[in-house]
């Protein structure tokens, strides 16, 4: 039998490796910028065309390469950054695997121009799908300049896999942001089709964050700093009151390298628990500094997932630091219930002693002091919440016992179909709002509870779908125009869906860069329910975009996605007090919907407790 195993040609091996490291234009931007950082550059310029699909150019003023190195750098496993396996454990550079340039060159056409300070002339190398087609001596500036054209030209399947320009651009911006947040001492700029997206001069971290995310960010973040024997932590935390409805501004860095760390993210969420307004997310920029022995960077080809030796101890430290910072600045937990109710509860339960984790930390720093206090608050709240539940139950029963007109006129138009398909009729005169959350009314068969938020979402969703299909929504002009500034990714997405958003009834226009002007909103979101003065456009748009992004992942078609996103972000909330008239309107409109039983997200809207159930309950004793 013939032997069948063959060694793959380099070009094929490189293409296979490229599949791991180079997924899209943004990966090229990341790898090239990282190389520029490793080359000790103080200025890095990134030019792209068509979101990187036709051209990506990264130019730096770093150490440059010799003539031989300029050719060598495209070979697989060629790197100047490590020499032996042990070096892997003390990595201080961004790259070290020596495969980025080999991978990129196997799936694109690259031109490299580079010169070291000590050389009089520089080198030009041209590569086409792993093959060197040109090398010559040229006159050029110190540093390196890589031009990558026609990415994936020889891997059509990959090229087809690329998303729209705005999506690819968003990925590029995201990589650019992560790197510019890791190195505020380097000047970095980004241009797409000759439009400046970022021009970030060398600055301190706070300034850089504000330049990237908008001037307002500066007022909205608190700085933190702590040192323990295993880790140093510094950075910024968003204040609770400025928490946003969108994810995104959440960054961990370790030794100036961006990382994802779901476990540490949990620590932050836990620390913010009970102090953030509902449905908002904390902002954080946290920089860890650890001994390279404490981490393993090498577990992931793009090096964004990093393992720590002492994960559990660090979790506790993060938790303590964030709580400490939040406590220090007197951010009181906004509790769901109003103050009078709190004063009525003179009940102080005993609480369990909090155990300190077994870690060695700086003896002068006691991060757990605050932790204990917060724990008291939490247990306290939980306990009286339980106490309160009993009050609620009593209230509940009273309402059911006391309707004045037990028999009401059943009007034909008050007919509705229950989930089980049987008919029932509701009373359009008597409503009660329970905990600003449920609307209670009697139906022929018993007691009906309606979740106000989900009900309103259903009503709005049906309205928006109608508007999108018929272009019929009217714009409610606002008295005050409002300018909003979004982060770059959200701005790109909003531009993409601007026309459809207008169809929904927004009067909104693009000003420049990341700024938009809102002059009106869909009339049906403010109709009875919302006082236009209280409407925070920025919050509404951010929340709309966030929902839109989420639904997009679920592959929902654009019309339905928009209708759903807007319905969810603009509906009344649990906790909104409603007048009798508003409750009546919600119920009438809900039962005019085709599917009154479920919210657009499939949440149940209605619960009916039948008279039999109630009777049975009282007979049981
Ligand atoms: P790695 O970064 O893992 O070493 P790369 O394939 O990204 O592997 O780069 C290979 C080598 O090319 C680097 O180790 C470095 O010596 C050199 N190099 C790449 N880009 C630059 C640059 N912009 N300036 C100077 N040298 C560079
Ligand atoms: Mg590299």
Coordinates of C-alpha atoms and ligand atoms in Angstrom, one line a residue:
X1 CA 0.0 0.0 0.0
X2 CA 1.2 3.5 -0.7
X3 CA 1.7 5.9 2.2
X4 CA -0.9 8.5 2.2
X5 CA 0.2 11.1 4.7
X6 CA 1.8 14.2 3.1
X7 CA 3.3 17.4 4.6
X8 CA 1.0 20.3 3.6
X9 CA 2.6 23.1 1.6
X10 CA 3.3 26.2 3.7
X11 CA 0.7 28.3 1.9
X12 CA -2.0 25.8 2.8
X13 CA -0.8 25.4 6.4
X14 CA -0.8 29.2 6.7
X15 CA -4.3 29.4 5.4
X16 CA -5.5 26.9 8.0
X17 CA -3.7 28.8 10.7
X18 CA -5.2 32.0 9.4
X19 CA -8.7 30.6 10.0
X20 CA -8.0 30.8 13.7
X21 CA -6.3 34.2 14.0
X22 CA -7.8 36.2 11.1
X23 CA -11.5 36.0 11.1
X24 CA -12.3 39.4 9.7
X25 CA -10.8 42.8 8.8
X26 CA -10.8 43.7 12.5
X27 CA -8.5 40.8 13.3
X28 CA -5.9 42.3 10.8
X29 CA -6.2 45.7 12.4
X30 CA -5.7 44.2 15.8
X31 CA -2.6 42.1 14.9
X32 CA -0.9 44.9 12.9
X33 CA -1.5 47.5 15.7
X34 CA -0.2 45.1 18.3
X35 CA 3.0 44.6 16.2
X36 CA 3.3 48.4 16.1
X37 CA 2.9 48.6 19.8
X38 CA 5.5 45.9 20.4
X39 CA 7.8 47.8 18.0
X40 CA 7.8 50.6 20.6
X41 CA 6.0 53.1 18.4
X42 CA 4.7 56.4 19.8
X43 CA 2.4 57.1 16.9
X44 CA 0.2 54.6 15.1
X45 CA -2.1 55.5 12.2
X46 CA -4.8 53.1 10.8
X47 CA -6.4 53.8 7.4
X48 CA -9.1 51.6 6.1
X49 CA -11.2 51.5 3.0
X50 CA -14.7 49.9 2.9
X51 CA -14.4 48.8 6.5
X52 CA -11.2 47.0 5.7
X53 CA -12.6 44.8 3.0
X54 CA -10.5 46.5 0.3
X55 CA -7.7 48.1 2.2
X56 CA -6.1 48.2 5.7
X57 CA -3.0 50.2 6.3
X58 CA -1.2 50.5 9.6
X59 CA 1.7 52.9 9.8
X60 CA 3.9 53.4 12.8
X61 CA 7.1 55.1 13.9
X62 CA 8.5 52.1 15.8
X63 CA 11.9 50.4 15.6
X64 CA 11.4 49.1 12.0
X65 CA 13.0 46.0 10.5
X66 CA 16.2 45.1 8.7
X67 CA 16.1 43.9 5.1
X68 CA 16.2 40.2 6.2
X69 CA 13.7 40.6 9.0
X70 CA 11.3 42.3 6.6
X71 CA 11.2 39.1 4.5
X72 CA 11.5 36.7 7.4
X73 CA 8.6 38.2 9.4
X74 CA 6.1 36.6 7.0
X75 CA 7.3 33.1 7.6
X76 CA 5.4 30.9 10.0
X77 CA 6.7 30.7 13.6
X78 CA 9.1 33.6 13.1
X79 CA 9.1 36.1 15.9
X80 CA 11.6 38.3 17.6
X81 CA 9.7 38.2 20.9
X82 CA 10.5 34.8 22.4
X83 CA 13.4 32.5 22.0
X84 CA 12.7 29.4 24.2
X85 CA 9.6 27.7 25.6
X86 CA 10.2 29.2 29.0
X87 CA 9.9 32.7 27.7
X88 CA 6.2 31.8 27.2
X89 CA 5.7 32.3 30.9
X90 CA 7.1 35.8 31.1
X91 CA 5.4 37.5 28.2
X92 CA 5.4 41.3 28.1
X93 CA 4.7 41.8 24.4
X94 CA 1.3 41.6 22.6
X95 CA 2.5 39.0 20.1
X96 CA 4.8 36.1 20.5
X97 CA 3.3 33.2 18.5
X98 CA 4.9 34.5 15.3
X99 CA 1.9 33.6 13.2
X100 CA 0.0 36.8 12.6
X101 CA 1.9 38.0 9.6
X102 CA 2.2 34.5 8.1
X103 CA -1.6 34.1 8.4
X104 CA -2.5 37.5 7.0
X105 CA -0.1 37.2 4.1
X106 CA -1.6 33.8 3.2
X107 CA -5.1 35.3 2.6
X108 CA -4.3 38.8 1.2
X109 CA -1.9 40.9 -0.8
X110 CA 0.5 42.7 1.5
X111 CA 3.0 45.5 0.9
X112 CA 5.5 46.2 3.7
X113 CA 7.7 49.3 3.8
X114 CA 10.0 49.5 6.7
X115 CA 13.2 51.2 7.9
X116 CA 15.3 51.2 11.1
X117 CA 16.8 54.4 12.4
X118 CA 20.3 53.1 11.9
X119 CA 19.8 52.3 8.2
X120 CA 20.0 54.8 5.5
X121 CA 17.5 53.1 3.2
X122 CA 14.5 51.0 3.9
X123 CA 13.0 47.8 2.4
X124 CA 9.9 47.1 0.4
X125 CA 8.4 43.6 0.3
X126 CA 5.3 42.6 -1.6
X127 CA 3.6 39.3 -0.9
X128 CA 0.6 37.8 -2.7
X129 CA -1.0 34.9 -0.9
X130 CA 2.2 33.8 0.9
X131 CA 4.3 34.3 -2.2
X132 CA 7.0 37.0 -2.3
X133 CA 6.6 38.8 -5.6
X134 CA 8.8 41.8 -5.0
X135 CA 11.6 42.9 -2.7
X136 CA 13.5 46.2 -3.2
X137 CA 15.5 48.9 -1.4
X138 CA 13.5 52.1 -1.1
X139 CA 13.6 55.4 0.5
X140 CA 11.1 55.6 3.3
X141 CA 10.4 56.8 6.8
X142 CA 11.6 55.2 10.0
X143 CA 9.2 52.6 11.3
X144 CA 6.8 50.2 9.6
X145 CA 3.9 50.5 7.3
X146 CA 1.8 47.5 6.3
X147 CA -0.8 47.7 3.5
X148 CA -3.2 44.8 3.4
X149 CA -5.4 44.6 0.3
X150 CA -8.2 42.3 -0.8
X151 CA -8.5 40.3 2.4
X152 CA -9.6 36.7 1.7
X153 CA -9.3 37.2 -2.1
X154 CA -8.2 33.6 -2.3
X155 CA -10.7 32.2 0.2
X156 CA -14.1 33.0 -1.3
X157 CA -16.0 31.2 1.5
X158 CA -14.4 33.5 4.1
X159 CA -15.1 36.6 2.0
X160 CA -18.7 35.7 1.7
X161 CA -18.9 35.2 5.4
X162 CA -18.0 38.9 6.0
X163 CA -20.9 41.1 7.2
X164 CA -22.0 44.5 6.0
X165 CA -19.5 47.4 6.0
X166 CA -21.1 48.9 9.1
X167 CA -20.8 45.7 11.0
X168 CA -17.2 45.1 10.0
X169 CA -16.4 48.7 10.9
X170 CA -17.9 48.3 14.3
X171 CA -15.7 45.3 14.9
X172 CA -12.7 47.4 13.8
X173 CA -13.6 50.2 16.1
X174 CA -14.0 47.8 18.9
X175 CA -10.5 46.4 18.5
X176 CA -9.1 49.9 18.0
X177 CA -10.7 51.0 21.2
X178 CA -9.4 48.1 23.3
X179 CA -5.8 48.8 22.1
X180 CA -6.1 52.6 22.6
X181 CA -7.4 52.0 26.1
X182 CA -4.5 49.8 26.9
X183 CA -1.9 52.3 25.7
X184 CA -3.0 55.9 26.3
X185 CA 0.7 56.9 26.0
X186 CA 0.7 56.1 22.3
X187 CA -1.0 58.5 19.8
X188 CA -3.4 56.5 17.7
X189 CA -5.7 57.5 14.9
X190 CA -8.3 55.7 12.8
X191 CA -9.7 56.8 9.4
X192 CA -12.3 55.0 7.3
X193 CA -12.6 56.1 3.6
X194 CA -10.7 59.2 4.6
X195 CA -13.1 60.2 7.4
X196 CA -11.5 60.6 10.7
X197 CA -13.1 58.3 13.3
X198 CA -10.6 58.8 16.1
X199 CA -7.6 61.0 16.6
X200 CA -6.3 60.3 20.0
X201 CA -3.2 62.2 21.2
X202 CA -1.0 60.8 23.8
X203 CA -2.8 61.5 27.1
X204 CA -3.6 60.1 30.6
X205 CA -6.1 57.3 30.9
X206 CA -9.0 59.5 32.0
X207 CA -8.6 61.8 29.1
X208 CA -8.3 58.9 26.7
X209 CA -11.5 57.3 28.0
X210 CA -13.3 60.7 27.6
X211 CA -12.0 61.2 24.1
X212 CA -13.3 57.8 23.1
X213 CA -16.6 57.7 24.8
X214 CA -17.6 61.3 24.9
X215 CA -16.8 64.2 27.2
X216 CA -19.6 63.4 29.6
X217 CA -17.9 60.2 30.6
X218 CA -15.3 62.2 32.5
X219 CA -17.9 63.3 35.1
X220 CA -19.5 59.9 35.3
X221 CA -16.5 57.8 36.4
X222 CA -14.7 57.4 39.7
X223 CA -11.1 56.3 39.9
X224 CA -10.1 53.3 41.9
X225 CA -6.7 52.0 42.9
X226 CA -5.5 49.2 45.2
X227 CA -2.5 47.1 45.7
X228 CA -2.4 43.6 47.3
X229 CA 0.4 41.1 47.3
X230 CA -1.0 39.2 44.4
X231 CA -2.4 41.9 42.2
X232 CA -2.5 45.7 41.6
X233 CA -5.8 47.1 40.4
X234 CA -6.4 50.6 39.1
X235 CA -9.0 52.1 36.8
X236 CA -12.4 53.7 36.6
X237 CA -15.9 52.7 37.6
X238 CA -19.1 54.2 36.3
X239 CA -21.2 56.0 38.9
X240 CA -24.5 54.2 39.6
X241 CA -26.6 57.1 38.6
X242 CA -25.1 57.4 35.2
X243 CA -25.4 53.7 34.4
X244 CA -26.4 53.1 30.8
X245 CA -29.0 50.9 29.2
X246 CA -26.4 49.4 26.9
X247 CA -23.6 47.0 27.4
X248 CA -20.3 47.8 25.9
X249 CA -18.3 50.1 28.2
X250 CA -16.9 47.2 30.2
X251 CA -13.2 46.6 29.9
X252 CA -10.7 44.5 31.7
X253 CA -7.0 44.8 31.0
X254 CA -4.2 42.7 32.4
X255 CA -0.7 44.0 32.1
X256 CA -2.1 46.4 29.4
X257 CA -3.7 43.6 27.4
X258 CA -7.5 43.6 26.9
X259 CA -9.1 40.4 28.2
X260 CA -12.5 38.9 28.5
X261 CA -13.2 37.5 31.9
X262 CA -16.8 36.4 32.6
X263 CA -15.9 35.3 36.1
X264 CA -14.5 38.7 37.2
X265 CA -17.3 40.4 35.4
X266 CA -19.6 38.5 37.8
X267 CA -17.7 40.0 40.7
X268 CA -18.4 43.5 39.4
X269 CA -22.1 42.8 38.8
X270 CA -22.3 41.4 42.3
X271 CA -20.7 44.5 43.8
X272 CA -23.1 46.8 41.9
X273 CA -26.1 44.7 42.9
X274 CA -28.9 46.8 44.4
X275 CA -27.3 50.1 43.6
X276 CA -27.9 50.3 39.9
X277 CA -31.2 51.4 38.5
X278 CA -33.1 48.5 37.0
X279 CA -32.1 47.3 33.5
X280 CA -28.9 49.3 33.4
X281 CA -25.3 48.0 33.2
X282 CA -22.2 49.1 35.0
X283 CA -19.4 50.8 33.2
X284 CA -15.9 49.8 34.1
X285 CA -12.4 50.2 32.9
X286 CA -10.3 48.0 35.1
X287 CA -6.6 47.5 34.8
X288 CA -4.8 44.6 36.5
X289 CA -1.1 44.4 37.0
X290 CA 0.2 41.0 38.0
X291 CA 3.4 39.1 37.9
X292 CA 3.5 37.2 34.6
X293 CA 3.8 34.0 36.6
X294 CA 0.3 34.6 37.8
X295 CA -1.3 34.3 34.4
X296 CA -1.5 32.1 31.4
X297 CA -2.1 34.1 28.2
X298 CA -1.4 31.2 25.9
X299 CA -4.7 29.4 26.2
X300 CA -6.5 31.2 23.3
X301 CA -5.2 31.9 19.8
X302 CA -6.3 35.5 19.9
X303 CA -5.1 35.8 23.4
X304 CA -8.3 37.4 24.8
X305 CA -9.0 34.7 27.4
X306 CA -6.5 34.6 30.2
X307 CA -6.2 32.3 33.1
X308 CA -5.2 33.5 36.6
X309 CA -3.6 31.3 39.2
X310 CA -5.6 32.9 42.0
X311 CA -8.9 33.6 40.4
X312 CA -11.0 33.1 43.5
X313 CA -8.9 35.5 45.6
X314 CA -8.9 38.1 42.9
X315 CA -12.7 37.8 42.6
X316 CA -13.0 38.7 46.3
X317 CA -10.6 41.6 45.9
X318 CA -12.6 43.0 42.9
X319 CA -15.8 42.7 44.8
X320 CA -14.3 44.5 47.8
X321 CA -12.7 47.2 45.8
X322 CA -15.8 48.0 43.8
X323 CA -18.0 48.0 46.9
X324 CA -15.6 50.2 48.7
X325 CA -15.5 52.7 45.9
X326 CA -19.3 52.8 45.6
X327 CA -19.7 53.2 49.4
X328 CA -17.1 55.9 49.6
X329 CA -19.0 58.1 47.3
X330 CA -22.3 57.7 49.1
X331 CA -24.2 55.9 46.4
X332 CA -27.2 54.8 48.3
X333 CA -29.1 51.8 47.1
X334 CA -32.2 53.0 45.4
X335 CA -34.7 50.5 46.8
X336 CA -37.8 49.5 45.0
X337 CA -40.1 50.8 47.7
X338 CA -40.6 54.4 48.8
X339 CA -39.2 55.7 52.0
X340 CA -42.3 55.8 54.2
X341 CA -42.7 52.1 53.8
X342 CA -39.1 51.6 54.9
X343 CA -39.6 53.6 58.1
X344 CA -42.5 51.4 59.0
X345 CA -40.3 48.4 59.5
X346 CA -38.4 48.6 62.8
X347 CA -37.1 45.1 62.3
X348 CA -33.3 44.5 62.5
X349 CA -32.5 40.9 62.0
X350 CA -29.3 39.2 63.1
X351 CA -27.0 38.5 60.3
X352 CA -24.4 35.8 59.6
X353 CA -20.8 36.6 60.2
X354 CA -19.1 37.2 56.8
X355 CA -16.1 34.9 56.3
X356 CA -13.0 36.5 54.9
X357 CA -11.5 34.6 52.0
X358 CA -8.2 32.9 52.8
X359 CA -5.8 35.1 50.9
X360 CA -2.8 37.1 51.9
X361 CA -3.3 40.7 51.2
X362 CA -1.7 44.0 52.2
X363 CA -2.4 44.3 56.0
X364 CA -2.9 48.0 55.8
X365 CA -5.7 47.6 53.3
X366 CA -9.0 46.1 54.6
X367 CA -11.3 45.9 51.7
X368 CA -13.8 43.7 53.6
X369 CA -14.9 46.4 56.0
X370 CA -17.3 47.8 53.5
X371 CA -18.3 44.3 52.3
X372 CA -19.6 43.5 55.8
X373 CA -21.7 46.7 55.9
X374 CA -23.2 45.9 52.6
X375 CA -24.0 42.4 53.6
X376 CA -25.9 43.8 56.5
X377 CA -28.0 46.0 54.2
X378 CA -28.7 43.1 52.0
X379 CA -29.8 40.7 54.6
X380 CA -31.8 43.4 56.2
X381 CA -33.6 44.2 53.0
X382 CA -34.3 40.6 52.3
X383 CA -35.8 40.1 55.7
X384 CA -38.1 42.9 55.7
X385 CA -39.0 42.2 52.2
X386 CA -40.3 38.8 53.5
X387 CA -42.2 40.6 56.2
X388 CA -43.7 42.8 53.6
X389 CA -44.9 40.0 51.5
X390 CA -47.4 39.2 54.1
X391 CA -48.8 42.7 54.0
X392 CA -49.1 42.3 50.3
X393 CA -51.0 39.1 50.7
X394 CA -53.5 40.7 53.0
X395 CA -53.9 43.6 50.6
X396 CA -54.6 41.2 47.9
X397 CA -57.3 39.4 49.7
X398 CA -59.1 42.6 50.7
X399 CA -59.3 43.8 47.1
X400 CA -61.0 40.6 46.1
X401 CA -63.4 40.6 49.0
X402 CA -64.6 44.1 48.5
X403 CA -65.6 44.8 44.9
X404 CA -68.8 46.9 45.3
X405 CA -70.6 45.9 42.2
X406 CA -70.1 42.2 42.1
X407 CA -72.3 41.7 39.1
X408 CA -71.4 44.1 36.3
X409 CA -72.8 44.6 33.0
X410 CA -71.2 42.3 30.5
X411 CA -70.6 44.3 27.4
X412 CA -70.1 42.5 24.1
X413 CA -67.0 44.5 23.3
X414 CA -65.4 43.4 26.6
X415 CA -65.2 39.9 25.3
X416 CA -61.7 38.3 25.1
X417 CA -60.2 34.9 24.5
X418 CA -58.4 33.3 27.3
X419 CA -55.2 31.3 26.8
X420 CA -57.1 28.1 26.9
X421 CA -59.3 29.4 24.0
X422 CA -62.4 29.9 26.1
X423 CA -64.2 33.3 26.2
X424 CA -64.4 35.6 29.1
X425 CA -65.5 39.2 29.7
X426 CA -63.7 42.0 31.6
X427 CA -65.1 44.8 33.7
X428 CA -64.1 48.0 32.2
X429 CA -65.0 50.1 35.2
X430 CA -63.1 48.8 38.2
X431 CA -59.4 48.7 38.3
X432 CA -56.8 48.5 41.0
X433 CA -53.1 48.9 40.6
X434 CA -51.1 46.6 42.8
X435 CA -47.5 47.7 43.7
X436 CA -47.5 49.9 40.5
X437 CA -47.0 46.7 38.6
X438 CA -50.2 44.7 38.1
X439 CA -53.5 45.9 37.0
X440 CA -56.3 44.0 38.8
X441 CA -59.8 43.8 37.6
X442 CA -62.7 41.4 37.8
X443 CA -63.7 39.2 35.0
X444 CA -66.7 37.0 34.7
X445 CA -64.8 33.9 35.9
X446 CA -62.9 35.6 38.7
X447 CA -60.0 37.9 39.3
X448 CA -57.7 39.0 36.5
X449 CA -54.1 40.3 37.0
X450 CA -52.3 42.0 34.2
X451 CA -48.6 42.7 34.1
X452 CA -48.7 46.4 33.0
X453 CA -45.2 46.4 31.4
X454 CA -45.8 43.3 29.2
X455 CA -49.2 44.4 28.3
X456 CA -48.0 47.8 27.1
X457 CA -45.2 46.1 25.2
X458 CA -47.7 44.0 23.3
X459 CA -49.9 47.0 22.5
X460 CA -46.9 49.1 21.2
X461 CA -45.5 46.2 19.3
X462 CA -48.7 45.7 17.3
X463 CA -48.9 49.5 16.7
X464 CA -45.3 49.7 15.4
X465 CA -45.7 46.7 13.1
X466 CA -48.8 48.4 11.7
X467 CA -46.8 51.7 11.2
X468 CA -43.9 49.9 9.5
X469 CA -46.3 48.1 7.2
X470 CA -48.3 51.2 6.3
X471 CA -46.0 54.2 7.0
X472 CA -48.8 55.5 9.1
X473 CA -47.2 56.5 12.4
X474 CA -47.4 60.1 13.3
X475 CA -44.5 62.0 14.7
X476 CA -45.0 63.8 18.0
X477 CA -43.0 67.0 17.7
X478 CA -41.2 67.8 20.8
X479 CA -40.9 71.4 22.1
X480 CA -37.2 71.0 22.8
X481 CA -34.9 69.5 20.3
X482 CA -32.4 67.2 21.8
X483 CA -28.9 66.5 20.6
X484 CA -27.6 63.1 21.6
X485 CA -24.1 61.7 21.4
X486 CA -23.6 57.9 21.1
X487 CA -20.5 55.8 21.2
X488 CA -19.1 55.1 17.7
X489 CA -20.4 51.6 17.3
X490 CA -24.0 52.6 18.3
X491 CA -23.7 55.6 16.0
X492 CA -22.9 53.4 13.0
X493 CA -25.7 51.1 13.8
X494 CA -28.2 53.9 14.3
X495 CA -27.2 55.3 10.9
X496 CA -27.9 51.9 9.4
X497 CA -31.4 51.7 10.8
X498 CA -32.2 55.5 10.6
X499 CA -34.7 55.2 7.8
X500 CA -36.8 52.5 9.5
X501 CA -36.6 54.4 12.7
X502 CA -38.1 57.4 10.9
X503 CA -40.9 55.2 9.7
X504 CA -41.7 54.3 13.3
X505 CA -42.3 58.0 13.9
X506 CA -39.0 59.4 15.1
X507 CA -37.9 62.7 13.7
X508 CA -34.2 62.2 14.0
X509 CA -31.3 63.3 11.9
X510 CA -27.6 62.7 11.7
X511 CA -25.5 65.7 12.6
X512 CA -21.9 64.6 12.4
X513 CA -19.5 61.9 13.7
X514 CA -21.5 60.3 16.5
X515 CA -24.1 63.1 17.1
X516 CA -27.8 63.0 16.3
X517 CA -30.6 65.5 16.6
X518 CA -34.0 64.3 17.8
X519 CA -37.0 66.5 17.1
X520 CA -39.8 64.2 17.6
X521 CA -40.9 60.7 18.8
X522 CA -43.6 58.3 17.8
X523 CA -46.9 59.7 19.0
X524 CA -48.1 56.3 20.4
X525 CA -45.3 56.0 22.9
X526 CA -46.2 59.2 24.6
X527 CA -49.9 59.2 24.0
X528 CA -51.4 58.8 27.4
X529 CA -48.7 57.1 29.2
X530 CA -45.7 59.3 29.1
X531 CA -45.2 62.9 29.8
X532 CA -43.0 64.1 27.0
X533 CA -40.9 66.2 29.5
X534 CA -39.9 63.1 31.3
X535 CA -38.8 61.3 28.2
X536 CA -35.1 60.8 28.1
X537 CA -34.4 60.5 24.3
X538 CA -30.8 59.4 24.8
X539 CA -31.8 56.7 27.1
X540 CA -34.6 55.6 24.8
X541 CA -32.4 55.5 21.8
X542 CA -29.7 53.6 23.7
X543 CA -32.1 51.1 25.0
X544 CA -33.6 50.7 21.5
X545 CA -30.2 50.0 20.0
X546 CA -29.3 47.6 22.8
X547 CA -32.5 45.6 22.3
X548 CA -32.0 45.8 18.5
X549 CA -28.5 44.4 18.8
X550 CA -29.7 41.6 21.0
X551 CA -32.6 40.7 18.7
X552 CA -30.3 40.8 15.7
X553 CA -28.3 38.0 17.2
X554 CA -31.5 36.0 17.3
X555 CA -31.8 36.6 13.5
X556 CA -35.2 38.3 13.8
X557 CA -36.2 40.2 10.6
X558 CA -35.5 43.9 10.7
X559 CA -39.1 45.1 10.9
X560 CA -40.0 42.8 13.6
X561 CA -36.8 43.5 15.4
X562 CA -37.3 47.2 15.3
X563 CA -40.9 47.0 16.4
X564 CA -39.9 44.7 19.2
X565 CA -36.9 46.7 20.3
X566 CA -38.8 50.0 20.4
X567 CA -41.8 48.4 22.2
X568 CA -39.6 47.0 24.9
X569 CA -37.5 50.1 25.4
X570 CA -40.4 52.6 25.4
X571 CA -43.1 50.7 27.3
X572 CA -44.2 51.7 30.8
X573 CA -42.2 49.9 33.5
X574 CA -43.1 48.1 36.5
X575 CA -43.1 50.8 39.1
X576 CA -44.9 53.4 37.0
X577 CA -48.0 54.6 38.7
X578 CA -51.1 54.6 36.4
X579 CA -54.3 56.5 36.6
X580 CA -57.7 54.8 36.3
X581 CA -57.9 56.2 32.8
X582 CA -54.6 54.8 31.8
X583 CA -55.4 51.4 33.2
X584 CA -58.6 51.4 31.3
X585 CA -56.8 52.3 28.1
X586 CA -54.3 49.6 28.5
X587 CA -56.9 47.0 29.1
X588 CA -59.0 48.1 26.1
X589 CA -56.1 48.3 23.8
X590 CA -54.6 45.0 25.0
X591 CA -57.7 43.1 24.2
X592 CA -57.9 44.7 20.8
X593 CA -54.6 43.0 20.1
X594 CA -54.6 39.6 18.3
X595 CA -52.4 38.0 20.9
X596 CA -53.2 39.6 24.2
X597 CA -51.9 36.7 26.3
X598 CA -48.2 37.1 25.5
X599 CA -45.7 39.9 25.2
X600 CA -43.6 40.2 22.0
X601 CA -40.9 38.4 23.9
X602 CA -43.2 35.6 24.8
X603 CA -43.8 36.6 28.4
X604 CA -47.1 35.9 30.0
X605 CA -49.3 39.0 30.4
X606 CA -52.4 37.7 32.1
X607 CA -53.2 35.6 35.1
X608 CA -56.7 34.7 36.0
X609 CA -57.6 33.4 39.4
X610 CA -61.0 31.7 39.1
X611 CA -63.7 32.1 41.6
X612 CA -63.6 28.4 42.3
X613 CA -59.9 28.6 43.1
X614 CA -60.6 31.5 45.5
X615 CA -63.6 29.8 47.1
X616 CA -61.6 26.6 47.5
X617 CA -58.9 28.5 49.2
X618 CA -61.2 30.0 51.8
X619 CA -63.0 26.7 52.5
X620 CA -59.8 24.8 53.2
X621 CA -59.1 25.9 56.8
Ligands
LIG1 P1 4.6 38.0 16.7 O1 4.0 39.4 16.8 O2 3.8 36.9 17.4 O3 6.1 37.9 16.9 P2 4.0 38.4 13.9 O4 3.8 37.5 12.8 O5 2.9 39.3 14.2 O6 4.4 37.6 15.1 O7 5.3 39.3 13.6 C1 6.5 38.7 13.3 C2 7.7 39.6 13.6 O8 7.7 40.7 12.7 C3 7.6 40.2 15.0 O9 8.1 39.4 16.0 C4 8.5 41.5 14.8 O10 9.8 41.2 15.0 C5 8.3 41.8 13.3 N1 7.4 42.9 13.1 C6 6.1 42.8 12.8 N2 5.5 44.0 12.7 C7 6.4 44.9 12.9 C8 6.5 46.4 13.0 N3 5.4 47.1 12.8 N4 7.7 47.0 13.3 C9 8.8 46.2 13.5 N5 8.8 44.9 13.5 C10 7.6 44.2 13.2
LIG2 MG1 2.2 40.0 16.2

